[in-house]
Coordinates of C-alpha atoms in Angstrom, one line a residue:
M803 CA 24.6 -28.1 -39.3
S804 CA 27.1 -25.2 -39.6
L805 CA 27.7 -26.0 -43.3
R806 CA 24.0 -25.9 -44.0
T807 CA 23.7 -22.6 -42.2
L808 CA 26.5 -21.2 -44.2
V809 CA 25.0 -22.4 -47.5
L810 CA 21.6 -20.9 -46.6
T811 CA 23.2 -17.6 -45.6
L812 CA 25.1 -17.3 -48.8
A813 CA 22.1 -18.3 -50.9
S814 CA 19.9 -15.6 -49.2
L815 CA 22.6 -13.0 -49.7
A816 CA 22.9 -13.9 -53.3
A817 CA 19.1 -13.7 -53.8
T818 CA 18.8 -10.3 -52.2
A819 CA 21.5 -8.9 -54.5
C820 CA 19.3 -9.7 -57.5
V821 CA 16.3 -7.6 -56.6
F822 CA 15.0 -5.7 -59.5
R823 CA 14.4 -2.0 -59.1
I824 CA 12.0 -0.3 -61.5
D825 CA 12.6 3.1 -63.1
I826 CA 10.9 5.9 -61.3
Q827 CA 9.5 8.5 -63.6
Q828 CA 7.3 11.4 -62.5
G829 CA 6.0 14.5 -64.1
N830 CA 5.8 15.9 -67.6
L831 CA 8.3 14.4 -70.1
L832 CA 8.9 17.3 -72.5
E833 CA 10.8 17.0 -75.7
E834 CA 13.2 19.8 -76.4
E835 CA 11.5 20.5 -79.7
D836 CA 8.2 21.0 -78.0
V837 CA 9.6 23.4 -75.4
A838 CA 11.3 25.3 -78.3
R839 CA 7.9 25.7 -80.0
V840 CA 6.5 27.8 -77.0
E841 CA 7.0 31.4 -77.8
V842 CA 6.3 34.7 -76.1
G843 CA 2.8 35.9 -76.9
M844 CA 1.1 32.4 -77.1
T845 CA -2.1 31.9 -75.2
R846 CA -2.6 29.5 -72.4
S847 CA -4.6 27.1 -74.6
Q848 CA -1.8 27.1 -77.2
V849 CA 0.8 26.3 -74.5
Q850 CA -1.4 23.5 -73.2
F851 CA -1.8 22.1 -76.6
V852 CA 2.0 22.0 -77.2
L853 CA 3.2 21.0 -73.7
G854 CA 0.2 19.4 -72.1
T855 CA -1.3 20.1 -68.7
P856 CA 1.2 21.5 -66.3
M857 CA 2.4 19.4 -63.4
I858 CA 1.9 22.3 -61.0
A859 CA -0.7 25.0 -61.5
D860 CA -0.5 27.0 -58.3
S861 CA -3.6 28.8 -57.2
F862 CA -1.5 31.4 -55.5
H863 CA 0.5 32.1 -58.7
R864 CA -2.1 31.9 -61.4
D865 CA 0.3 33.4 -64.0
R866 CA 2.9 30.6 -63.7
W867 CA 2.8 27.1 -65.0
D868 CA 5.5 24.6 -63.8
Y869 CA 6.4 21.5 -65.8
A870 CA 8.5 19.2 -63.7
Y871 CA 10.2 15.9 -64.7
Y872 CA 12.1 13.4 -62.5
L873 CA 13.7 10.1 -63.7
R874 CA 15.7 7.6 -61.7
R875 CA 16.7 4.4 -63.5
G876 CA 16.7 1.3 -61.3
R877 CA 19.7 1.1 -59.0
S878 CA 21.6 3.9 -60.7
P879 CA 22.3 6.9 -58.3
D880 CA 22.0 9.2 -61.3
V881 CA 18.8 11.3 -61.4
T882 CA 17.5 13.3 -64.4
R883 CA 15.6 16.4 -63.4
R884 CA 14.0 19.0 -65.7
W885 CA 12.0 22.0 -64.7
V886 CA 10.3 24.4 -67.2
V887 CA 8.4 27.4 -66.0
V888 CA 6.0 29.4 -68.3
Y889 CA 4.9 32.8 -67.1
F890 CA 1.8 34.6 -68.3
E891 CA 0.4 38.1 -68.2
N892 CA -3.1 38.7 -69.5
D893 CA -3.3 35.1 -70.5
R894 CA -0.3 35.4 -72.9
V895 CA 3.2 34.0 -72.4
T896 CA 5.7 36.7 -71.2
R897 CA 8.7 34.5 -70.3
I898 CA 9.9 30.9 -70.4
E899 CA 12.6 29.5 -68.1
R900 CA 14.2 26.2 -69.0
D901 CA 16.0 23.8 -66.6
V902 CA 15.4 26.0 -63.6
E903 CA 17.5 25.3 -60.5
L904 CA 15.2 25.2 -57.5
Q905 CA 16.2 27.5 -54.7
P906 CA 14.5 27.3 -51.3
Q907 CA 12.5 30.4 -50.4
S908 CA 13.4 32.1 -47.2

């Protein structure tokens, strides 16, 4: 009976080690060439044509569009994060920030 228990325990441990984990991808995947095409002076519709709809369009900050991207591949602890922020004034691009490091607001 103990040999059977040992075999079943080892088999269950081996089976749990083979669990497949999917890649988790969220947000806007932006190509570097597309981000480079956005220039100061472009309109909102031109930016949306090049980069797509922003991930975050905050109603409290109407002149800021955030394009966030997150990727974690399977069991890997490595995470890819990108954050591009486009600022507008009078519906024209005034500033673009690439790979922004997020800081908590106090």
